[in-house]
Amino acid sequence: MVQLIKQDKGKIVGLCLLIVLLMVCMLSSLMFGITHYTLADIYSMVTSFNTQDITHIILWKERFPRMVIAVVTGASLAVAGVISQLLTRNPLGSPSVLGINSGSIFFIVVFVVLFNVSDLNILVYFAFLGALVAAILVYLLGSLHYSGTTSVKIILAGIAVNAMFVSFTQIILLMNQKGMSDVLFWMAGTISGRTLNMILAVLPFLLISLIATCFLGRSMNIYASGESIAKGLGQNVMLLKLTLLVLMVVLAGGSLAVIGNVAFVGLIIPHVAKSLVGNAYVWLTPYSILLGSIFLLIADISTRLIHPPAEIPLGVITAFIGAPFFIYVAFKGGRARG
């Protein structure tokens, strides 16, 4: 893979430019939608909020939560993808491959359809629990053989767990089709209708995990060179893998608990970041954080503008972009091996 930015000074400049682009996208998220607002409207809302002004109410109650959720979950899914590709040593690795997406959706379907839970703020915790259960199952299945946990076994276990949860979800929905409409947007993925309280419920976990992953950059670099080399340099490989697995579950599970089944962010963004700064995780992680936030902000803005006044599910947009990218990466990898 061609690395565009090779000098550290260039990488710092690149980070600054991405921060500026992120700010522009955040403002755009507040401004553009079915109804367009100006910078003056945003400034007025910030400096002199009026509870009787419908513009201020929409900006604060609808646009601002969407912006925050897109920034946080985009960054979290991107870094979860970075960790997933490192743990599986597979360029096609992502949280969805390890069954985390399907685990979250399954738990949401169970509690919505079978237990009639409709409060989104409560469903966040059930979705997070589903991601955790899926990750534990994958790790246990991947550790059954006497040779211990390997990247290949984790991938195979993830595929099996993913298929299991998808099958269970379809069975429940077939048995109770009335619940289909209640979970449709969770299955497709969306930020619409999500409240600030939902992201605040998982925000501390996501922020701590993002910061922890940034600090683990050097250890991730050593691990990426190979487990035997890492052990030779005195690294506790098992502890690092467990730590990274927990961080990935928190980042992916917490994000999916809020916005539903939004795939391909964890696949696309790490590759884009690697094309800019290479495989050095000290740089790869912060670049992925910014690129993930920018990507999901742009995708969310697109959901409002493509076919107004209707809104396209966010997961449809990311899949539309991600599916061709997935084919490209798979073809490129196969050609390289050939």
Short mmCIF file of C-alpha atoms in Angstrom, two decimals:
data_model
loop_
_atom_site.label_atom_id
_atom_site.label_comp_id
_atom_site.label_asym_id
_atom_site.label_seq_id
_atom_site.Cartn_x
_atom_site.Cartn_y
_atom_site.Cartn_z
CA MET A 1 0.00 0.00 0.00
CA VAL A 2 1.33 3.44 -1.00
CA GLN A 3 1.90 5.72 1.99
CA LEU A 4 1.19 9.33 1.03
CA ILE A 5 2.59 11.05 4.14
CA LYS A 6 5.97 9.76 5.29
CA GLN A 7 7.46 12.54 7.44
CA ASP A 8 6.24 13.14 11.01
CA LYS A 9 5.87 16.87 10.31
CA GLY A 10 3.62 16.06 7.38
CA LYS A 11 1.54 13.76 9.55
CA ILE A 12 1.07 16.52 12.14
CA VAL A 13 -0.01 18.92 9.40
CA GLY A 14 -2.36 16.23 8.09
CA LEU A 15 -3.94 15.84 11.53
CA CYS A 16 -4.49 19.61 11.74
CA LEU A 17 -6.12 19.64 8.30
CA LEU A 18 -8.40 16.76 9.28
CA ILE A 19 -9.40 18.61 12.45
CA VAL A 20 -10.36 21.64 10.33
CA LEU A 21 -12.31 19.40 7.94
CA LEU A 22 -14.05 17.80 10.92
CA MET A 23 -15.13 21.23 12.18
CA VAL A 24 -16.51 22.07 8.74
CA CYS A 25 -18.46 18.80 8.64
CA MET A 26 -19.83 19.41 12.15
CA LEU A 27 -21.11 22.83 11.12
CA SER A 28 -22.55 21.34 7.93
CA SER A 29 -24.36 18.72 10.00
CA LEU A 30 -26.05 21.52 11.94
CA MET A 31 -26.84 23.56 8.84
CA PHE A 32 -28.08 21.11 6.21
CA GLY A 33 -31.18 18.94 6.20
CA ILE A 34 -34.81 19.15 5.14
CA THR A 35 -34.62 22.71 6.45
CA HIS A 36 -31.38 24.61 5.93
CA TYR A 37 -29.99 26.95 8.58
CA THR A 38 -27.25 29.57 8.47
CA LEU A 39 -24.17 30.20 10.60
CA ALA A 40 -26.07 33.16 12.04
CA ASP A 41 -28.82 30.80 13.24
CA ILE A 42 -26.25 28.56 14.91
CA TYR A 43 -24.50 31.53 16.54
CA SER A 44 -27.83 32.85 17.78
CA MET A 45 -28.73 29.46 19.26
CA VAL A 46 -25.39 29.21 21.08
CA THR A 47 -25.26 32.77 22.43
CA SER A 48 -28.94 33.46 23.19
CA PHE A 49 -30.98 30.27 23.25
CA ASN A 50 -34.72 30.96 23.10
CA THR A 51 -37.08 28.14 24.11
CA GLN A 52 -39.81 29.76 22.00
CA ASP A 53 -37.74 29.87 18.83
CA ILE A 54 -38.45 26.80 16.65
CA THR A 55 -35.07 27.17 14.90
CA HIS A 56 -33.21 27.04 18.21
CA ILE A 57 -35.26 24.05 19.35
CA ILE A 58 -34.58 22.05 16.17
CA LEU A 59 -30.87 22.87 16.23
CA TRP A 60 -30.50 21.91 19.89
CA LYS A 61 -32.92 18.98 20.16
CA GLU A 62 -32.39 17.34 16.77
CA ARG A 63 -29.34 18.54 14.84
CA PHE A 64 -26.89 18.85 17.76
CA PRO A 65 -27.48 15.30 19.11
CA ARG A 66 -27.12 13.90 15.57
CA MET A 67 -23.83 15.71 15.13
CA VAL A 68 -22.43 14.48 18.46
CA ILE A 69 -23.57 10.90 17.84
CA ALA A 70 -22.05 10.85 14.33
CA VAL A 71 -18.71 12.19 15.60
CA VAL A 72 -18.42 9.78 18.52
CA THR A 73 -19.74 6.62 16.87
CA GLY A 74 -17.85 7.26 13.63
CA ALA A 75 -14.57 7.51 15.53
CA SER A 76 -15.40 4.47 17.67
CA LEU A 77 -16.37 2.20 14.75
CA ALA A 78 -13.24 3.22 12.83
CA VAL A 79 -10.90 2.41 15.73
CA ALA A 80 -12.80 -0.83 16.37
CA GLY A 81 -12.01 -1.71 12.76
CA VAL A 82 -8.32 -0.91 13.28
CA ILE A 83 -8.22 -3.27 16.27
CA SER A 84 -10.19 -5.96 14.45
CA GLN A 85 -7.83 -5.96 11.47
CA LEU A 86 -4.85 -6.14 13.81
CA LEU A 87 -6.24 -9.03 15.89
CA THR A 88 -7.37 -11.05 12.87
CA ARG A 89 -4.38 -9.99 10.73
CA ASN A 90 -6.90 -9.71 7.93
CA PRO A 91 -7.49 -6.58 5.80
CA LEU A 92 -11.18 -7.53 5.62
CA GLY A 93 -11.49 -7.70 9.40
CA SER A 94 -14.21 -5.62 11.05
CA PRO A 95 -16.51 -5.90 14.10
CA SER A 96 -19.26 -7.31 11.88
CA VAL A 97 -16.99 -10.23 10.94
CA LEU A 98 -16.69 -11.12 14.63
CA GLY A 99 -20.47 -11.19 15.11
CA ILE A 100 -20.67 -8.03 17.22
CA ASN A 101 -23.20 -6.33 14.92
CA SER A 102 -25.48 -9.34 14.75
CA GLY A 103 -25.21 -9.91 18.51
CA SER A 104 -26.41 -6.36 19.22
CA ILE A 105 -29.28 -6.61 16.73
CA PHE A 106 -30.36 -9.99 18.10
CA PHE A 107 -30.66 -8.67 21.65
CA ILE A 108 -32.58 -5.62 20.41
CA VAL A 109 -35.02 -7.85 18.49
CA VAL A 110 -35.49 -10.14 21.49
CA PHE A 111 -36.35 -7.35 23.90
CA VAL A 112 -38.46 -5.35 21.43
CA VAL A 113 -40.47 -8.23 19.97
CA LEU A 114 -40.68 -10.67 22.87
CA PHE A 115 -40.62 -8.32 25.86
CA ASN A 116 -42.20 -5.20 24.28
CA VAL A 117 -39.38 -2.89 25.39
CA SER A 118 -39.74 0.35 23.41
CA ASP A 119 -37.62 2.85 25.35
CA LEU A 120 -34.56 3.61 23.19
CA ASN A 121 -32.53 4.62 26.24
CA ILE A 122 -33.07 1.15 27.75
CA LEU A 123 -32.44 -0.67 24.47
CA VAL A 124 -28.96 0.89 24.35
CA TYR A 125 -27.89 -1.28 27.28
CA PHE A 126 -29.40 -4.45 25.80
CA ALA A 127 -27.63 -3.82 22.49
CA PHE A 128 -24.35 -3.31 24.31
CA LEU A 129 -24.97 -6.56 26.22
CA GLY A 130 -25.54 -8.37 22.93
CA ALA A 131 -22.20 -7.17 21.58
CA LEU A 132 -20.48 -8.35 24.76
CA VAL A 133 -22.11 -11.80 24.62
CA ALA A 134 -21.12 -12.17 20.95
CA ALA A 135 -17.51 -11.27 21.68
CA ILE A 136 -17.31 -13.71 24.61
CA LEU A 137 -18.73 -16.50 22.46
CA VAL A 138 -16.23 -15.76 19.68
CA TYR A 139 -13.32 -15.77 22.10
CA LEU A 140 -14.44 -18.99 23.82
CA LEU A 141 -15.00 -20.79 20.52
CA GLY A 142 -11.67 -19.51 19.22
CA SER A 143 -9.87 -20.87 22.31
CA LEU A 144 -11.31 -24.39 22.42
CA HIS A 145 -8.43 -26.20 20.70
CA TYR A 146 -5.32 -27.15 22.66
CA SER A 147 -3.19 -24.85 20.48
CA GLY A 148 -4.94 -21.82 21.99
CA THR A 149 -6.35 -18.74 20.33
CA THR A 150 -5.22 -17.89 16.81
CA SER A 151 -6.34 -15.21 14.38
CA VAL A 152 -7.78 -17.78 11.95
CA LYS A 153 -9.80 -19.47 14.67
CA ILE A 154 -11.16 -16.13 15.86
CA ILE A 155 -12.30 -15.30 12.32
CA LEU A 156 -13.98 -18.69 11.89
CA ALA A 157 -15.62 -18.42 15.30
CA GLY A 158 -16.82 -14.91 14.40
CA ILE A 159 -18.37 -16.14 11.16
CA ALA A 160 -20.13 -18.95 13.04
CA VAL A 161 -21.44 -16.68 15.80
CA ASN A 162 -22.56 -14.09 13.25
CA ALA A 163 -24.50 -16.74 11.30
CA MET A 164 -26.08 -18.04 14.50
CA PHE A 165 -27.32 -14.63 15.67
CA VAL A 166 -28.60 -13.71 12.19
CA SER A 167 -30.54 -16.99 12.03
CA PHE A 168 -32.04 -16.49 15.49
CA THR A 169 -33.03 -12.93 14.60
CA GLN A 170 -34.78 -14.05 11.41
CA ILE A 171 -36.64 -16.81 13.26
CA ILE A 172 -37.98 -14.39 15.86
CA LEU A 173 -39.08 -11.88 13.23
CA LEU A 174 -40.77 -14.60 11.16
CA MET A 175 -42.67 -15.77 14.23
CA ASN A 176 -43.74 -12.23 15.09
CA GLN A 177 -43.79 -10.05 11.99
CA LYS A 178 -45.57 -7.25 13.85
CA GLY A 179 -42.26 -6.43 15.50
CA MET A 180 -40.54 -5.95 12.15
CA SER A 181 -41.35 -2.22 11.91
CA ASP A 182 -40.14 -1.61 15.47
CA VAL A 183 -36.64 -2.93 14.78
CA LEU A 184 -36.32 -2.04 11.08
CA PHE A 185 -34.29 1.11 11.69
CA TRP A 186 -32.06 -0.70 14.19
CA MET A 187 -31.34 -3.35 11.57
CA ALA A 188 -30.70 -0.79 8.82
CA GLY A 189 -28.86 1.66 11.09
CA THR A 190 -29.79 5.27 11.67
CA ILE A 191 -29.04 8.36 13.74
CA SER A 192 -32.48 9.84 13.22
CA GLY A 193 -34.55 9.90 16.41
CA ARG A 194 -31.57 9.22 18.66
CA THR A 195 -31.32 11.47 21.70
CA LEU A 196 -28.36 12.98 23.50
CA ASN A 197 -29.14 10.79 26.52
CA MET A 198 -28.50 7.67 24.45
CA ILE A 199 -24.96 8.63 23.54
CA LEU A 200 -24.30 9.99 27.03
CA ALA A 201 -25.10 6.53 28.43
CA VAL A 202 -22.10 5.02 26.63
CA LEU A 203 -19.95 8.12 26.07
CA PRO A 204 -17.59 7.60 29.05
CA PHE A 205 -16.84 4.03 27.92
CA LEU A 206 -16.23 5.10 24.32
CA LEU A 207 -13.96 8.02 25.21
CA ILE A 208 -11.89 5.96 27.66
CA SER A 209 -11.53 3.20 25.05
CA LEU A 210 -10.47 5.66 22.33
CA ILE A 211 -7.86 7.24 24.60
CA ALA A 212 -6.60 3.83 25.77
CA THR A 213 -6.19 2.64 22.17
CA CYS A 214 -4.15 5.74 21.34
CA PHE A 215 -1.82 5.03 24.26
CA LEU A 216 -1.42 1.41 23.14
CA GLY A 217 -0.05 2.50 19.76
CA ARG A 218 3.53 1.40 20.39
CA SER A 219 2.46 -1.95 21.84
CA MET A 220 0.23 -2.50 18.80
CA ASN A 221 3.20 -1.77 16.53
CA ILE A 222 5.25 -4.46 18.27
CA TYR A 223 2.38 -6.97 18.15
CA ALA A 224 1.84 -6.26 14.44
CA SER A 225 5.39 -7.41 13.71
CA GLY A 226 4.40 -10.94 14.76
CA GLU A 227 3.55 -12.76 17.97
CA SER A 228 6.88 -14.58 18.18
CA ILE A 229 8.80 -11.31 17.78
CA ALA A 230 6.54 -9.58 20.31
CA LYS A 231 7.11 -12.37 22.85
CA GLY A 232 10.83 -12.18 22.19
CA LEU A 233 10.76 -8.47 23.02
CA GLY A 234 9.08 -9.24 26.34
CA GLN A 235 5.52 -8.31 25.42
CA ASN A 236 2.64 -10.07 27.22
CA VAL A 237 0.85 -11.01 24.02
CA MET A 238 -2.17 -12.69 25.65
CA LEU A 239 -2.83 -9.70 27.91
CA LEU A 240 -2.55 -7.30 24.98
CA LYS A 241 -4.94 -9.38 22.84
CA LEU A 242 -7.50 -9.54 25.65
CA THR A 243 -7.19 -5.80 26.23
CA LEU A 244 -7.64 -5.03 22.55
CA LEU A 245 -10.60 -7.40 22.32
CA VAL A 246 -12.31 -5.66 25.23
CA LEU A 247 -11.63 -2.24 23.71
CA MET A 248 -13.03 -3.37 20.36
CA VAL A 249 -16.20 -4.72 22.00
CA VAL A 250 -16.74 -1.50 23.93
CA LEU A 251 -16.14 0.71 20.87
CA ALA A 252 -18.19 -1.32 18.41
CA GLY A 253 -20.87 -2.46 20.85
CA GLY A 254 -21.36 0.98 22.35
CA SER A 255 -21.69 2.57 18.92
CA LEU A 256 -24.04 -0.06 17.51
CA ALA A 257 -26.13 0.20 20.67
CA VAL A 258 -26.90 3.80 19.72
CA ILE A 259 -27.11 3.82 15.92
CA GLY A 260 -27.91 0.20 15.05
CA ASN A 261 -26.38 -1.98 12.37
CA VAL A 262 -24.07 0.46 10.55
CA ALA A 263 -21.47 -1.67 8.77
CA PHE A 264 -18.30 -1.05 6.73
CA VAL A 265 -17.08 1.99 8.70
CA GLY A 266 -14.61 -0.27 10.50
CA LEU A 267 -13.54 -1.73 7.16
CA ILE A 268 -13.14 1.41 5.06
CA ILE A 269 -11.56 3.92 7.41
CA PRO A 270 -8.50 1.89 8.55
CA HIS A 271 -7.52 1.36 4.91
CA VAL A 272 -7.90 5.07 4.12
CA ALA A 273 -5.81 5.96 7.19
CA LYS A 274 -3.14 3.40 6.22
CA SER A 275 -2.92 4.90 2.74
CA LEU A 276 -2.13 8.25 4.38
CA VAL A 277 0.22 7.37 7.26
CA GLY A 278 1.10 3.69 6.83
CA ASN A 279 0.90 0.95 9.46
CA ALA A 280 2.34 2.85 12.44
CA TYR A 281 -0.47 2.61 15.00
CA VAL A 282 0.79 5.66 16.88
CA TRP A 283 -0.47 7.65 13.86
CA LEU A 284 -3.03 5.22 12.48
CA THR A 285 -5.35 5.44 15.49
CA PRO A 286 -5.72 9.26 15.68
CA TYR A 287 -6.10 9.46 11.90
CA SER A 288 -8.81 6.79 12.04
CA ILE A 289 -10.61 8.69 14.80
CA LEU A 290 -10.83 11.85 12.71
CA LEU A 291 -11.56 10.09 9.41
CA GLY A 292 -14.27 7.95 11.01
CA SER A 293 -16.03 11.00 12.44
CA ILE A 294 -15.81 12.85 9.12
CA PHE A 295 -17.06 9.84 7.16
CA LEU A 296 -20.13 9.27 9.36
CA LEU A 297 -20.97 12.99 9.45
CA ILE A 298 -20.93 13.13 5.64
CA ALA A 299 -22.95 9.92 5.43
CA ASP A 300 -25.55 11.26 7.89
CA ILE A 301 -25.85 14.55 5.99
CA SER A 302 -26.37 12.51 2.81
CA THR A 303 -29.27 10.59 4.37
CA ARG A 304 -31.19 13.88 4.67
CA LEU A 305 -30.32 15.39 1.29
CA ILE A 306 -30.60 12.50 -1.19
CA HIS A 307 -34.39 12.12 -1.17
CA PRO A 308 -36.04 14.79 1.00
CA PRO A 309 -38.32 14.89 2.89
CA ALA A 310 -37.81 11.13 3.30
CA GLU A 311 -34.66 10.02 5.07
CA ILE A 312 -32.54 7.08 3.93
CA PRO A 313 -31.23 4.80 6.71
CA LEU A 314 -27.60 5.50 7.52
CA GLY A 315 -26.65 1.84 7.14
CA VAL A 316 -27.81 1.91 3.53
CA ILE A 317 -25.42 4.77 2.72
CA THR A 318 -22.42 3.12 4.40
CA ALA A 319 -23.24 -0.20 2.71
CA PHE A 320 -23.55 1.51 -0.68
CA ILE A 321 -20.03 2.88 -0.25
CA GLY A 322 -18.59 -0.07 1.67
CA ALA A 323 -19.71 -3.01 -0.48
CA PRO A 324 -17.68 -1.98 -3.56
CA PHE A 325 -14.76 -1.15 -1.28
CA PHE A 326 -15.01 -4.62 0.29
CA ILE A 327 -14.87 -6.22 -3.18
CA TYR A 328 -11.89 -4.03 -4.10
CA VAL A 329 -9.92 -4.96 -0.96
CA ALA A 330 -10.76 -8.66 -1.40
CA PHE A 331 -9.73 -8.61 -5.06
CA LYS A 332 -6.54 -6.68 -4.27
CA GLY A 333 -5.62 -9.10 -1.49
CA GLY A 334 -6.30 -12.14 -3.65
CA ARG A 335 -4.27 -10.73 -6.51
CA ALA A 336 -1.37 -9.96 -4.16
CA ARG A 337 -1.37 -13.54 -2.84
CA GLY A 338 -1.61 -14.88 -6.38
#
